[in-house]
Short mmCIF file of C-alpha atoms in Angstrom, two decimals:
data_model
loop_
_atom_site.label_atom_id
_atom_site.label_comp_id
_atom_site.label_asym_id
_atom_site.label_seq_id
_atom_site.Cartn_x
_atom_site.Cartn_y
_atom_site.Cartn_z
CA UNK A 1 -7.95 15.70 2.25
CA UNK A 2 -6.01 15.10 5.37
CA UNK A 3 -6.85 17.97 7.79
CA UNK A 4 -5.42 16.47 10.87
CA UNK A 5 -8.35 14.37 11.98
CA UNK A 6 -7.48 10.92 10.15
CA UNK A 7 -7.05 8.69 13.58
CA UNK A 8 -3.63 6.70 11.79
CA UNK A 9 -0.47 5.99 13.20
CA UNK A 10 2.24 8.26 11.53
CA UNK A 11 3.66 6.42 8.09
CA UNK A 12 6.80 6.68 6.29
CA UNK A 13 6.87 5.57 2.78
CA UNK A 14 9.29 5.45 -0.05
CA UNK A 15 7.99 5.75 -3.10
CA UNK A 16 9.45 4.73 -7.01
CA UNK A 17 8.38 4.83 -10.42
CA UNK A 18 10.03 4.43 -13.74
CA UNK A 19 9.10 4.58 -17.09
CA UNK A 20 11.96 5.50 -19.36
CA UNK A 21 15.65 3.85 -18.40
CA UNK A 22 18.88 4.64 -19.06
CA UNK A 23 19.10 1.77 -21.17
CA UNK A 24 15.78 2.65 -23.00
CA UNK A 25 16.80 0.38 -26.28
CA UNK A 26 17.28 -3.02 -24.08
CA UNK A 27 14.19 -1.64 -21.65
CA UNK A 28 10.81 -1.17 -22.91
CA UNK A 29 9.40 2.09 -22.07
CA UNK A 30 6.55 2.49 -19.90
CA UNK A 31 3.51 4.59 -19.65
CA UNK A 32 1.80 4.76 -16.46
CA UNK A 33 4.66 3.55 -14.08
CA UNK A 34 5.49 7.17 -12.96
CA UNK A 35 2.04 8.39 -13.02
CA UNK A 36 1.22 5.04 -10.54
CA UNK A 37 4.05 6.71 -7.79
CA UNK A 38 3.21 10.33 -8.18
CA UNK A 39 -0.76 9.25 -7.41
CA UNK A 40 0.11 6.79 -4.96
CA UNK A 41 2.50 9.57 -2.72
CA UNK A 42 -0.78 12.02 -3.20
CA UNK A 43 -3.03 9.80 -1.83
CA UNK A 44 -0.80 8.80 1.01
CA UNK A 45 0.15 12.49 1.94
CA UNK A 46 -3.99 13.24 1.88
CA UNK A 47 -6.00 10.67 2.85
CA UNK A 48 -3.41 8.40 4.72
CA UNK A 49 -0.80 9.80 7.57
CA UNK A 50 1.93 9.31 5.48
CA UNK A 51 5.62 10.92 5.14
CA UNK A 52 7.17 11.04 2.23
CA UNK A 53 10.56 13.10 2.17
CA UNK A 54 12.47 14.51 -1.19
CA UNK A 55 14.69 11.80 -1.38
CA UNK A 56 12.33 8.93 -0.38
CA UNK A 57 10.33 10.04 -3.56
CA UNK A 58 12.40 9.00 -6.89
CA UNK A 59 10.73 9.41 -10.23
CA UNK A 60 12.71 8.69 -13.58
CA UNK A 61 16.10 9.13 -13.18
CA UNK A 62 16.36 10.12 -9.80
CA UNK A 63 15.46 6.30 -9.33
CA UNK A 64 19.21 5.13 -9.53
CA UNK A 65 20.28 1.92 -7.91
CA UNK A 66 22.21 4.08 -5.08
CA UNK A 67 19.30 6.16 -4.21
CA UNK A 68 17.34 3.08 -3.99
CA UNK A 69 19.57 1.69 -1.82
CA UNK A 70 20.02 4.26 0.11
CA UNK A 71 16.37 5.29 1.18
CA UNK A 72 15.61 1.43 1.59
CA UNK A 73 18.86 1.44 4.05
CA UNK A 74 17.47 4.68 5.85
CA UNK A 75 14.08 3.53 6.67
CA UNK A 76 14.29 0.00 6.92
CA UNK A 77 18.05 -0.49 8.62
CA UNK A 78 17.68 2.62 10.78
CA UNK A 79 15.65 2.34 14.57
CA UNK A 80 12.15 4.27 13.47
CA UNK A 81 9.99 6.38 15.05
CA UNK A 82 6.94 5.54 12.41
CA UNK A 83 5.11 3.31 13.24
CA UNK A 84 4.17 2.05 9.34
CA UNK A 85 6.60 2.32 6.84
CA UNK A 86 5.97 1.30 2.83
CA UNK A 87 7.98 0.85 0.09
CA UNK A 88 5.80 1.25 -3.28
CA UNK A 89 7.71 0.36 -6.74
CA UNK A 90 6.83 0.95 -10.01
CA UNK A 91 8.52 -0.25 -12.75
CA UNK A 92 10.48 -3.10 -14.86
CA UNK A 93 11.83 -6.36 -13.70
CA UNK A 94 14.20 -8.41 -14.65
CA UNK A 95 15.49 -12.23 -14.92
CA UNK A 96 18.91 -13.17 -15.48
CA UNK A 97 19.85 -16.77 -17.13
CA UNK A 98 19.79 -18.27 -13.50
CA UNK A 99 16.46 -17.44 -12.93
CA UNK A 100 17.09 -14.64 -10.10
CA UNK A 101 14.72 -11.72 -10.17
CA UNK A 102 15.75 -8.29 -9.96
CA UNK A 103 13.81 -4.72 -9.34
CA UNK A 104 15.43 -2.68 -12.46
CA UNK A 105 16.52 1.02 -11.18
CA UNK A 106 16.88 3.62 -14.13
CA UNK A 107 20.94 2.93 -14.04
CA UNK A 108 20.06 -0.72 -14.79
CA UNK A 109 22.32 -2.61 -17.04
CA UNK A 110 20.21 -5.47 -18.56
CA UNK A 111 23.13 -7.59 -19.49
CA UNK A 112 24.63 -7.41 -15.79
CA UNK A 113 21.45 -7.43 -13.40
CA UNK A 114 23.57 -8.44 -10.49
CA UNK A 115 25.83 -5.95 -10.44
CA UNK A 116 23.06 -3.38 -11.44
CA UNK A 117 20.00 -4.31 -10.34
CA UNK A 118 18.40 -4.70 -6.98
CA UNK A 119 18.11 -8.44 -6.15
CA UNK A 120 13.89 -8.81 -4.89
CA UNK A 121 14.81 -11.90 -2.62
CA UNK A 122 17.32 -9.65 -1.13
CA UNK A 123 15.03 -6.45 -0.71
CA UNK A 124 12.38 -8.97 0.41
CA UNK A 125 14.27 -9.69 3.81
CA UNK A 126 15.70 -6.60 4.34
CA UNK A 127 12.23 -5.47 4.63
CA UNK A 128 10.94 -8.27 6.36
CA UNK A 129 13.94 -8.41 8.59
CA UNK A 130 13.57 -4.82 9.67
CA UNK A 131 14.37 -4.16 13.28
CA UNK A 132 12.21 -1.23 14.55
CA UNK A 133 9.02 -2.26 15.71
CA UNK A 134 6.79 -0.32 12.22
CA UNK A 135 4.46 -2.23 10.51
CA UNK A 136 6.12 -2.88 7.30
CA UNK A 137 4.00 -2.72 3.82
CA UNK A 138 5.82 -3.76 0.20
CA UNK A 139 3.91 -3.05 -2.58
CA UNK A 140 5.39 -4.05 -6.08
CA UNK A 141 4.01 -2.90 -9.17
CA UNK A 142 6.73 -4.71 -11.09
CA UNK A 143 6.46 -6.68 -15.09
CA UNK A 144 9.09 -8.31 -16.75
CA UNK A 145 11.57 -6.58 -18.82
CA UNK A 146 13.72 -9.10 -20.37
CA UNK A 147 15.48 -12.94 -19.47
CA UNK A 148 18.75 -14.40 -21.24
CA UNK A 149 16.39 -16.63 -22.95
CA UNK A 150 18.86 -17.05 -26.34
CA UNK A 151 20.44 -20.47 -24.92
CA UNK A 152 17.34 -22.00 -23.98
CA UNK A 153 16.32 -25.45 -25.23
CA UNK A 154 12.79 -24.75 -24.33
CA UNK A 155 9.94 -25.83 -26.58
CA UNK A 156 7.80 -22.76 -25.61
CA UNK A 157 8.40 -19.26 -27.44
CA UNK A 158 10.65 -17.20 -25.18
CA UNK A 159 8.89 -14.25 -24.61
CA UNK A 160 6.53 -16.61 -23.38
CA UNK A 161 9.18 -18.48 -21.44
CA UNK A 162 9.62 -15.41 -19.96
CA UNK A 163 6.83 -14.20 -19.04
CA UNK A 164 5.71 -17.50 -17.13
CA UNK A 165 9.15 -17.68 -15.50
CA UNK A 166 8.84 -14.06 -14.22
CA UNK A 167 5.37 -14.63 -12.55
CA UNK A 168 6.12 -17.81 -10.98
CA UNK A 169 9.57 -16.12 -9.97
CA UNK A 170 7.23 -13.64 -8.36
CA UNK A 171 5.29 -15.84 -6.53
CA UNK A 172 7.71 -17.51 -5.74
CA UNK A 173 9.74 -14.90 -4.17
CA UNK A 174 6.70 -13.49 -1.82
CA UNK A 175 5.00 -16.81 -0.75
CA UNK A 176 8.55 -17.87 0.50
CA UNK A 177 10.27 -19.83 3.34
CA UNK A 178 9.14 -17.38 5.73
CA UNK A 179 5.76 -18.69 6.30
CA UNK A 180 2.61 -16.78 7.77
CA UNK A 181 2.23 -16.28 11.37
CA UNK A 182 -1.48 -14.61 11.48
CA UNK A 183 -2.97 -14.63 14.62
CA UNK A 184 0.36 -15.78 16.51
CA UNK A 185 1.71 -14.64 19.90
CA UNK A 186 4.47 -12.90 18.79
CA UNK A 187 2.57 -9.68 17.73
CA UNK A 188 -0.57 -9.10 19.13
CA UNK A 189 -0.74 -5.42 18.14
CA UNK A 190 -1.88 -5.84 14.61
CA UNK A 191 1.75 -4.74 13.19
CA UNK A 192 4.00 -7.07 10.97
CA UNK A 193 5.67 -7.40 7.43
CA UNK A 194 2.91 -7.71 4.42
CA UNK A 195 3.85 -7.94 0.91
CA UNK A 196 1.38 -7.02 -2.03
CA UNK A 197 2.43 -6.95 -5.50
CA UNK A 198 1.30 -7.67 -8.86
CA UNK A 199 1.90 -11.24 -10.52
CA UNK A 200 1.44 -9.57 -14.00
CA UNK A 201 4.18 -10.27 -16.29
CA UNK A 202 3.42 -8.70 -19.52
CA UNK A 203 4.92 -5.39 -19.79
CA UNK A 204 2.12 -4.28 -22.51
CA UNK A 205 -0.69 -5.69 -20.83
CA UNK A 206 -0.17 -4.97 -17.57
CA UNK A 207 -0.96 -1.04 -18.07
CA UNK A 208 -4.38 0.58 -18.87
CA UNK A 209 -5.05 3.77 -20.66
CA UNK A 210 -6.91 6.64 -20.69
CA UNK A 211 -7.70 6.44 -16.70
CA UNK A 212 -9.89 8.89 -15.38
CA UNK A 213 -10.50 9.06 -11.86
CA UNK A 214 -12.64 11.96 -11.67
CA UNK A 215 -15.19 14.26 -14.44
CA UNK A 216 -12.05 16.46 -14.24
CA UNK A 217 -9.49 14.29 -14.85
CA UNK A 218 -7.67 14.02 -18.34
CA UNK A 219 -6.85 10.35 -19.78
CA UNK A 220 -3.50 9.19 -18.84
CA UNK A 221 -1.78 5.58 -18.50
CA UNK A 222 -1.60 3.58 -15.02
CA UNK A 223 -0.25 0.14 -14.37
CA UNK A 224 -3.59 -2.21 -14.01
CA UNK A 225 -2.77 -3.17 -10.49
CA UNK A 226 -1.77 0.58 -8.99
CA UNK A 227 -4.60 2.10 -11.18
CA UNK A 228 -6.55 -0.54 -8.73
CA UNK A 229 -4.95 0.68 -5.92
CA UNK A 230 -5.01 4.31 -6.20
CA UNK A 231 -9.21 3.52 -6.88
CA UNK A 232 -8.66 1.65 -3.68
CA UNK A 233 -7.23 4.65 -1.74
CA UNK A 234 -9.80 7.38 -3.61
CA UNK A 235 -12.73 5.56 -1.72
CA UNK A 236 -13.55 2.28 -3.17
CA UNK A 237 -11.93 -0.12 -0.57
CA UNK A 238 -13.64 2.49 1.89
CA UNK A 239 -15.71 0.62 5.12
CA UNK A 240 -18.92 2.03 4.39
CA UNK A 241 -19.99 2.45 7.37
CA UNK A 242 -16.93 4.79 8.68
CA UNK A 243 -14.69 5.42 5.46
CA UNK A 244 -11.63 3.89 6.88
CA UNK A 245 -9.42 1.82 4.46
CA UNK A 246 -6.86 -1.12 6.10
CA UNK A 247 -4.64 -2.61 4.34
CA UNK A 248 -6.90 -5.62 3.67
CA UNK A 249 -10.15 -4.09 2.59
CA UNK A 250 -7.26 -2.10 -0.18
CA UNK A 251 -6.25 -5.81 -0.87
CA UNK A 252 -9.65 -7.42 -1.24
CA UNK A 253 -11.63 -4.60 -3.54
CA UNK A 254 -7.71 -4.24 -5.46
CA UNK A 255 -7.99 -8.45 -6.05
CA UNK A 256 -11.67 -8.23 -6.70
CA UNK A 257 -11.24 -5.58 -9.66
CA UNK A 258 -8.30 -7.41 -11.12
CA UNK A 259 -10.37 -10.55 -11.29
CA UNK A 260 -13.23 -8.38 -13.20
CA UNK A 261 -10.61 -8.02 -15.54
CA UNK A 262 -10.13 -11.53 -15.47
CA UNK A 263 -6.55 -10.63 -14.96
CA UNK A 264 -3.80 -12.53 -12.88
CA UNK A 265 -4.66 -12.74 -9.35
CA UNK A 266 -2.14 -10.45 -7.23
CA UNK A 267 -0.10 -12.22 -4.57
CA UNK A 268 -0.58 -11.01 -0.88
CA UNK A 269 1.84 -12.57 1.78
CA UNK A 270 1.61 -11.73 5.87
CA UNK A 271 4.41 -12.34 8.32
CA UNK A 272 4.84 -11.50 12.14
CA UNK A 273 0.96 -10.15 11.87
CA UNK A 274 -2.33 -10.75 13.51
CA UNK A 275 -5.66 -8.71 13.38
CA UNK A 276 -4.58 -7.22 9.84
CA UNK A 277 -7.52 -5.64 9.33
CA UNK A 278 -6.78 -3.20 11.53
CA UNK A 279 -3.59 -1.78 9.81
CA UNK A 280 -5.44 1.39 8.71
CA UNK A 281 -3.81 2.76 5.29
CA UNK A 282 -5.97 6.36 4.73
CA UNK A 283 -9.36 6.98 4.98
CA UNK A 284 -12.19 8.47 2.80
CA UNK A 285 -12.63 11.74 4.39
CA UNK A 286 -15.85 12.33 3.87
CA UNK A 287 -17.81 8.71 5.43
CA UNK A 288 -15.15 9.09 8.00
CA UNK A 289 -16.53 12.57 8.86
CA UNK A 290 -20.29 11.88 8.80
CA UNK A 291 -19.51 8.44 11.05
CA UNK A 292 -18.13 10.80 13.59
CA UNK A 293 -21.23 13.65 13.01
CA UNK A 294 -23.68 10.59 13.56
CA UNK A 295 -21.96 9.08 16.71
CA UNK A 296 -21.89 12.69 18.59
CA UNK A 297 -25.51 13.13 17.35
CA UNK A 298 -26.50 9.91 18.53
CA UNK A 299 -24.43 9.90 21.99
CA UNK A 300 -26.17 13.78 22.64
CA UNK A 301 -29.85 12.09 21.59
CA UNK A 302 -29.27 9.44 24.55
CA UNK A 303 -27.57 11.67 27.57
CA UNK A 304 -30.30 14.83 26.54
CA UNK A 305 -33.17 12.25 27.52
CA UNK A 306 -31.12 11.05 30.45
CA UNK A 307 -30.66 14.60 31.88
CA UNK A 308 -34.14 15.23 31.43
CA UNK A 309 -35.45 12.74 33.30
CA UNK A 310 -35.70 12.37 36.99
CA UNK A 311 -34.56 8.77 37.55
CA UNK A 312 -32.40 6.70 35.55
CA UNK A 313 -34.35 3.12 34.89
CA UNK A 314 -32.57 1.63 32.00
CA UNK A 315 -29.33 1.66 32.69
CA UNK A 316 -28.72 0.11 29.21
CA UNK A 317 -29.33 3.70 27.89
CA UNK A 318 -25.97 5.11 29.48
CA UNK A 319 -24.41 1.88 28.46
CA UNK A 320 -25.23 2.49 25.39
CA UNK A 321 -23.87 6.04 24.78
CA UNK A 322 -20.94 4.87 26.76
CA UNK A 323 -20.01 2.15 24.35
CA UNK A 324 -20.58 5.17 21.07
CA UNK A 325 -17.94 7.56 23.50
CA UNK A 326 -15.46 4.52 23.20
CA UNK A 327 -16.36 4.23 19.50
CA UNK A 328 -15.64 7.52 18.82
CA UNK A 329 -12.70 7.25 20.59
CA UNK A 330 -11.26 4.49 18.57
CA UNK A 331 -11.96 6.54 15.70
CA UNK A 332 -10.40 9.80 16.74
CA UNK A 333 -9.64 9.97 20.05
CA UNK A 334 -8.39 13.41 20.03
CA UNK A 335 -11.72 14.52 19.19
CA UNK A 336 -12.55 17.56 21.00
CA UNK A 337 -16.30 16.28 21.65
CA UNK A 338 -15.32 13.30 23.99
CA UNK A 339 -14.49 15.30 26.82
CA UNK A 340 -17.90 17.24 26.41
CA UNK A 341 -19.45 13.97 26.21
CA UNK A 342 -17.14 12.04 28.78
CA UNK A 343 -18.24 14.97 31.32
CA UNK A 344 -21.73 14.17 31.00
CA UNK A 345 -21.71 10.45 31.80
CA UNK A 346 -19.23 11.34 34.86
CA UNK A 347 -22.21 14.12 36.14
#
């Protein structure tokens, strides 16, 4: 749980999921799409840094096109003092007859996605185009929902039509004109615009059931990918040597699992970003916490000898416990140890 020692940045995130829609007899109804956002804002507000206000949060029909659009507006179009901001969705998609791919809010009118739905190439660069300086995460949980299909001279069925057109769409979308710029000049920090999502389009087979994350869990229904994710963010994408989870050990172990599944690979895309890995998304408390009990331990071990002794021949020694201080530092450098510790190598 986050007790105030996880060494992040300070987040913002929006977070959506949708399972039943306004226009439930033209939508399919989901099972684990609302279950994927209210896991995915738990495990941000615990083991990540993460704020996630009342109206940034929009389950079921609270997920309306205009309180989409607003919270998108208010983090992303808005000067922020966050210095990571995410916008997680989890729902339906939809194609209209010219191809054009569109998030589907609970208001969404299937047979006029333009007017009602949220364009994704749209919401793509108003995320990517963001002007505060935040590192900028999309993650899109997002299947097909339906295509104007009925005119189509195509040979190939058109659910299946569909389904291939809303994947490629997908792809096509994220791995667009704006290219990647890892390990550029123009952000040497780490920070910049990454987009993870879900190439899935089948709106059955993309969810699994009876999830259990823990012996106390009960079974319930997750999308494939965010059940991946949340596994992710509960440990699995951990570094074992200090807990911490970035943003592209959560990518690797989430792509690795799918692929056990022999499932469609998810699509990843970086812009404005170098040194990725160091985009740190939550932590798992408890590695992160014996890493830090084994550093002070270790650091103590080396300056008790020192202090002990009457003349200081291996220099490496102090150079050594130096270099764990910094460490430690890097991993929480509000700990109240390194100024203990810092004192000694001073005296």
């Amino acid at each position: 749980m986050n007790n105030g020692t996880i060494p992040f940045d300070n987040g913002k995130a929006i977070i959506i999921g949708i399972n039943e829609y306004e226009s439930y007899k033209d939508i399919p109804t989901l099972n684990g799409a609302e279950n994927d956002a209210r896991e995915i804002r738990d495990r941000f507000l615990n083991y990540g840094k993460f704020e996630v206000s009342d109206n940034h949060y929009l389950i079921g029909r609270q997920a309306t096109r205009k309180n989409i659009l607003r919270a998108v507006g208010e983090v992303f179009r808005k000067d922020s003092k966050y210095d990571l901001v995410t916008l997680y969705f989890s729902g339906h998609g939809i194609m209209d007859e010219n191809d054009e791919g569109y998030l589907a809010p609970y208001d969404m009118d299937p047979e006029y996605p333009f007017v009602s739905g949220i364009n994704m190439e749209d919401l793509k660069k108003v995320i990517l185009n963001s002007n505060n300086k935040a590192g900028v995460i999309f993650i899109l949980d997002c299947c097909y929902a339906g295509i104007a299909t009925k005119d189509t001279k195509s040979m190939a069925p058109p659910e299946q039509k569909t389904r291939n057109l809303y994947a490629d769409h997908l792809q096509n979308i994220i791995k667009s004109s704006d290219t990647e710029v890892v390990g550029s000049d123009s952000d040497l920090s780490g920070k910049g615009k990454i987009v993870l999502a879900s190439s899935e389009a089948d709106e059955v087979s993309r969810e699994k059931n009876n999830c259990i994350h823990s012996e106390n869990d009960a079974p319930h229904s997750h999308g494939a990918f965010s059940y991946h994710l949340i596994e992710g963010l509960d440990g699995k994408a951990a570094d074992p040597d200090n807990g911490i989870i970035s943003i592209d050990t959560l990518r690797k172990n989430v792509e690795d699992q799918m692929k056990n599944e022999n499932r469609q690979k998810i699509v990843y895309h970086i812009s404005q970003a170098s040194n990725i890995e160091n985009i740190k998304i939550a932590v798992s408390q408890n590695k992160f916490e014996e890493k830090i009990k084994k550093l002070i331990a270790e650091t103590d071990d080396i300056l008790s000898s020192k202090k002990s002794s009457t003349a200081f021949s291996n220099v490496f020694d102090l150079q050594d416990a130096a270099n764990k201080i910094k460490e430690l530092i890097d991993l929480n450098r509000e700990h109240k140890e390194i100024y203990r510790l810092q004192a000694i190598i001073d005296d």
